PDB file of C-alpha atoms in Angstrom:
ATOM      1  CA  MET A   1     -13.340 -15.894 -26.105  1.00 77.00           C
ATOM      2  CA  GLN A   2     -12.367 -18.691 -24.061  1.00 86.00           C
ATOM      3  CA  PRO A   3     -11.408 -17.424 -20.500  1.00 79.00           C
ATOM      4  CA  ALA A   4      -7.877 -18.066 -20.785  1.00 80.00           C
ATOM      5  CA  GLU A   5      -8.130 -15.338 -24.090  1.00 85.00           C
ATOM      6  CA  SER A   6      -9.275 -12.830 -21.861  1.00 93.00           C
ATOM      7  CA  PRO A   7      -7.151 -10.216 -19.858  1.00 92.00           C
ATOM      8  CA  GLY A   8      -9.546  -9.466 -17.362  1.00 93.00           C
ATOM      9  CA  PHE A   9     -10.032 -13.244 -16.386  1.00 94.00           C
ATOM     10  CA  LEU A  10      -6.148 -13.326 -16.654  1.00 93.00           C
ATOM     11  CA  LEU A  11      -5.599 -10.411 -14.742  1.00 93.00           C
ATOM     12  CA  TRP A  12      -8.196 -11.216 -11.749  1.00 94.00           C
ATOM     13  CA  HIS A  13      -6.316 -14.767 -11.757  1.00 95.00           C
ATOM     14  CA  ALA A  14      -3.088 -13.019 -11.684  1.00 95.00           C
ATOM     15  CA  THR A  15      -4.131 -11.144  -8.951  1.00 96.00           C
ATOM     16  CA  LEU A  16      -5.455 -13.036  -6.815  1.00 97.00           C
ATOM     17  CA  ARG A  17      -2.336 -15.179  -6.559  1.00 97.00           C
ATOM     18  CA  TRP A  18      -0.276 -11.811  -5.877  1.00 97.00           C
ATOM     19  CA  GLN A  19      -2.658 -10.694  -2.966  1.00 97.00           C
ATOM     20  CA  ARG A  20      -2.472 -14.410  -1.464  1.00 98.00           C
ATOM     21  CA  GLY A  21       1.564 -14.110  -1.337  1.00 98.00           C
ATOM     22  CA  ILE A  22       1.631 -10.723  -0.261  1.00 98.00           C
ATOM     23  CA  ALA A  23      -0.631 -12.073   2.670  1.00 98.00           C
ATOM     24  CA  ALA A  24       1.517 -14.596   3.297  1.00 98.00           C
ATOM     25  CA  ALA A  25       4.230 -12.385   3.412  1.00 98.00           C
ATOM     26  CA  LEU A  26       2.885  -9.965   5.679  1.00 98.00           C
ATOM     27  CA  ALA A  27       0.902 -12.127   8.237  1.00 98.00           C
ATOM     28  CA  PRO A  28       4.109 -13.091  10.414  1.00 98.00           C
ATOM     29  CA  LEU A  29       4.220  -8.906  10.804  1.00 98.00           C
ATOM     30  CA  ASP A  30       0.829  -9.029  11.890  1.00 98.00           C
ATOM     31  CA  LEU A  31      -0.288  -6.507   8.938  1.00 98.00           C
ATOM     32  CA  THR A  32      -3.019  -7.093   6.430  1.00 98.00           C
ATOM     33  CA  HIS A  33      -2.329  -5.772   2.896  1.00 97.00           C
ATOM     34  CA  VAL A  34      -4.093  -2.435   3.750  1.00 98.00           C
ATOM     35  CA  GLN A  35      -2.186  -1.768   6.603  1.00 98.00           C
ATOM     36  CA  PHE A  36       1.068  -2.212   5.055  1.00 98.00           C
ATOM     37  CA  VAL A  37       0.256   0.171   2.367  1.00 98.00           C
ATOM     38  CA  LEU A  38      -0.610   2.530   4.741  1.00 98.00           C
ATOM     39  CA  LEU A  39       2.069   2.433   6.962  1.00 98.00           C
ATOM     40  CA  ALA A  40       4.349   2.691   4.012  1.00 98.00           C
ATOM     41  CA  CYS A  41       3.202   5.376   2.719  1.00 98.00           C
ATOM     42  CA  THR A  42       3.478   6.888   6.114  1.00 98.00           C
ATOM     43  CA  TRP A  43       6.794   6.024   6.661  1.00 98.00           C
ATOM     44  CA  TRP A  44       8.116   7.025   3.063  1.00 97.00           C
ATOM     45  CA  LEU A  45       6.040  10.465   2.915  1.00 97.00           C
ATOM     46  CA  ASN A  46       7.344  11.015   6.441  1.00 97.00           C
ATOM     47  CA  GLY A  47      11.237  10.378   5.557  1.00 96.00           C
ATOM     48  CA  GLN A  48       9.881  12.775   2.784  1.00 96.00           C
ATOM     49  CA  GLY A  49       9.984  15.586   5.267  1.00 95.00           C
ATOM     50  CA  GLU A  50       6.085  15.117   5.262  1.00 93.00           C
ATOM     51  CA  HIS A  51       3.411  14.764   7.810  1.00 93.00           C
ATOM     52  CA  PRO A  52       0.301  13.757   5.442  1.00 94.00           C
ATOM     53  CA  SER A  53      -3.032  14.673   6.548  1.00 93.00           C
ATOM     54  CA  GLN A  54      -5.251  11.527   6.547  1.00 92.00           C
ATOM     55  CA  GLN A  55      -6.708  12.626   2.974  1.00 92.00           C
ATOM     56  CA  ALA A  56      -3.167  13.163   1.996  1.00 94.00           C
ATOM     57  CA  LEU A  57      -2.296   9.703   2.763  1.00 96.00           C
ATOM     58  CA  ALA A  58      -5.595   8.222   1.339  1.00 97.00           C
ATOM     59  CA  ARG A  59      -4.544  10.092  -2.143  1.00 95.00           C
ATOM     60  CA  GLN A  60      -0.909   8.915  -1.982  1.00 95.00           C
ATOM     61  CA  ALA A  61      -2.048   5.205  -1.677  1.00 96.00           C
ATOM     62  CA  GLY A  62      -4.979   5.230  -4.062  1.00 95.00           C
ATOM     63  CA  THR A  63      -7.637   4.300  -0.898  1.00 97.00           C
ATOM     64  CA  ASP A  64     -10.918   5.578   0.330  1.00 96.00           C
ATOM     65  CA  VAL A  65     -10.470   8.485   2.841  1.00 94.00           C
ATOM     66  CA  LYS A  66     -13.218   6.645   5.272  1.00 95.00           C
ATOM     67  CA  MET A  67     -11.697   3.360   5.214  1.00 97.00           C
ATOM     68  CA  THR A  68      -8.060   5.120   5.415  1.00 96.00           C
ATOM     69  CA  SER A  69      -9.282   6.339   8.473  1.00 94.00           C
ATOM     70  CA  GLN A  70     -10.764   3.274  10.090  1.00 96.00           C
ATOM     71  CA  VAL A  71      -7.643   1.439   9.120  1.00 97.00           C
ATOM     72  CA  LEU A  72      -5.494   4.423  10.499  1.00 97.00           C
ATOM     73  CA  ARG A  73      -6.967   3.702  13.808  1.00 96.00           C
ATOM     74  CA  THR A  74      -6.241   0.136  13.745  1.00 98.00           C
ATOM     75  CA  LEU A  75      -2.335   0.929  12.801  1.00 98.00           C
ATOM     76  CA  GLU A  76      -2.259   3.389  15.832  1.00 98.00           C
ATOM     77  CA  ALA A  77      -4.004   1.363  18.233  1.00 98.00           C
ATOM     78  CA  LYS A  78      -1.403  -1.364  17.268  1.00 98.00           C
ATOM     79  CA  GLY A  79       1.043   1.718  18.102  1.00 98.00           C
ATOM     80  CA  LEU A  80       2.599   2.327  15.066  1.00 98.00           C
ATOM     81  CA  VAL A  81       1.383   5.421  13.829  1.00 98.00           C
ATOM     82  CA  GLY A  82       0.509   8.403  15.848  1.00 97.00           C
ATOM     83  CA  ARG A  83      -2.092  11.310  14.570  1.00 91.00           C
ATOM     84  CA  GLU A  84      -1.774  14.425  15.639  1.00 90.00           C
ATOM     85  CA  VAL A  85      -3.787  17.666  15.462  1.00 89.00           C
ATOM     86  CA  ASP A  86      -2.600  19.846  12.839  1.00 86.00           C
ATOM     87  CA  PRO A  87      -1.989  23.081  13.966  1.00 87.00           C
ATOM     88  CA  ALA A  88      -3.182  24.734  10.846  1.00 86.00           C
ATOM     89  CA  ASP A  89      -6.592  23.085  11.323  1.00 86.00           C
ATOM     90  CA  SER A  90      -7.938  21.418  14.015  1.00 86.00           C
ATOM     91  CA  ARG A  91     -10.285  19.211  11.876  1.00 85.00           C
ATOM     92  CA  ALA A  92      -7.252  17.563  10.149  1.00 83.00           C
ATOM     93  CA  ARG A  93      -4.850  15.000  11.618  1.00 85.00           C
ATOM     94  CA  ARG A  94      -1.311  14.769  10.802  1.00 94.00           C
ATOM     95  CA  LEU A  95       0.279  11.469  10.451  1.00 97.00           C
ATOM     96  CA  ARG A  96       4.004  10.040  11.621  1.00 96.00           C
ATOM     97  CA  VAL A  97       5.221   6.617  12.029  1.00 98.00           C
ATOM     98  CA  THR A  98       6.176   5.723  15.679  1.00 98.00           C
ATOM     99  CA  ALA A  99       9.441   4.704  16.431  1.00 98.00           C
ATOM    100  CA  ALA A 100       7.622   0.883  16.450  1.00 98.00           C
ATOM    101  CA  GLY A 101       6.264   1.861  12.949  1.00 98.00           C
ATOM    102  CA  ALA A 102       9.929   3.055  11.435  1.00 98.00           C
ATOM    103  CA  GLU A 103      11.465  -0.726  12.215  1.00 98.00           C
ATOM    104  CA  LEU A 104       8.137  -2.316  11.123  1.00 98.00           C
ATOM    105  CA  ALA A 105       7.804  -0.896   7.742  1.00 98.00           C
ATOM    106  CA  PRO A 106      11.312  -1.365   6.028  1.00 98.00           C
ATOM    107  CA  ARG A 107      10.828  -4.807   6.676  1.00 98.00           C
ATOM    108  CA  ALA A 108       6.859  -5.303   5.571  1.00 98.00           C
ATOM    109  CA  ILE A 109       8.666  -3.449   2.421  1.00 98.00           C
ATOM    110  CA  ALA A 110      11.345  -5.979   1.912  1.00 98.00           C
ATOM    111  CA  ALA A 111       8.795  -9.411   2.478  1.00 98.00           C
ATOM    112  CA  VAL A 112       6.570  -7.264  -0.286  1.00 98.00           C
ATOM    113  CA  GLU A 113       9.258  -6.550  -2.635  1.00 97.00           C
ATOM    114  CA  GLN A 114      10.671 -10.443  -2.357  1.00 98.00           C
ATOM    115  CA  VAL A 115       7.366 -11.467  -2.959  1.00 98.00           C
ATOM    116  CA  ASP A 116       6.735  -9.050  -6.016  1.00 97.00           C
ATOM    117  CA  THR A 117      10.336 -10.390  -7.212  1.00 96.00           C
ATOM    118  CA  GLU A 118       9.229 -14.090  -7.395  1.00 97.00           C
ATOM    119  CA  PHE A 119       5.815 -13.426  -8.889  1.00 97.00           C
ATOM    120  CA  PHE A 120       7.190 -10.938 -11.691  1.00 97.00           C
ATOM    121  CA  SER A 121      10.045 -12.701 -11.919  1.00 96.00           C
ATOM    122  CA  PRO A 122       8.910 -14.221 -15.447  1.00 95.00           C
ATOM    123  CA  VAL A 123       8.640 -11.051 -17.239  1.00 95.00           C
ATOM    124  CA  PRO A 124      11.676  -8.086 -17.281  1.00 95.00           C
ATOM    125  CA  ARG A 125      10.952  -5.418 -14.608  1.00 94.00           C
ATOM    126  CA  ASP A 126      11.183  -2.475 -16.844  1.00 95.00           C
ATOM    127  CA  THR A 127       8.430  -4.139 -18.880  1.00 96.00           C
ATOM    128  CA  VAL A 128       6.418  -4.834 -16.014  1.00 93.00           C
ATOM    129  CA  VAL A 129       6.723  -1.390 -14.545  1.00 94.00           C
ATOM    130  CA  ALA A 130       5.824   0.166 -18.151  1.00 94.00           C
ATOM    131  CA  LEU A 131       2.780  -2.062 -18.933  1.00 93.00           C
ATOM    132  CA  LEU A 132       1.214  -1.306 -15.200  1.00 92.00           C
ATOM    133  CA  GLY A 133       2.531   2.213 -14.975  1.00 92.00           C
ATOM    134  CA  ARG A 134      -0.067   2.707 -18.064  1.00 93.00           C
ATOM    135  CA  LEU A 135      -2.545   0.492 -17.125  1.00 90.00           C
ATOM    136  CA  ALA A 136      -2.834   2.371 -13.508  1.00 89.00           C
ATOM    137  CA  HIS A 137      -2.463   6.226 -15.385  1.00 89.00           C
ATOM    138  CA  PRO A 138      -4.065   5.971 -18.697  1.00 89.00           C
ATOM    139  CA  GLU A 139      -4.307   9.611 -18.269  1.00 87.00           C
ATOM    140  CA  ASP A 140      -0.460  10.145 -18.545  1.00 80.00           C
TER     141      ASP A 140
END
């Protein structure tokens, strides 16, 4: 089999190209891709009336709990996310976006969605969503 016929090899190259586009879009906003994902997920969950724990955020984002905690410290230092002690469990931290985070999150989401639109434009959106959904969650 030639590399150009290998789905995994093609996915690797496609992922690298997509990640470069995302990184370039987020650089002017001073966010890494992981910082963006955690900020956007926190912002979205807060918008749903939830103040997730770090573990709940890691589940939502699909990230490692320890790495999530480290990145949240960075987002907190940037003034984008606040971590407050959970009144029901003093070991847990509840997350909320700050005013600065709430202003930045939608701008960052728009920048990432623009990259996605351009990157995935050769394939109909429904097809892309169906394929990636099956690959991300094969048990469904």
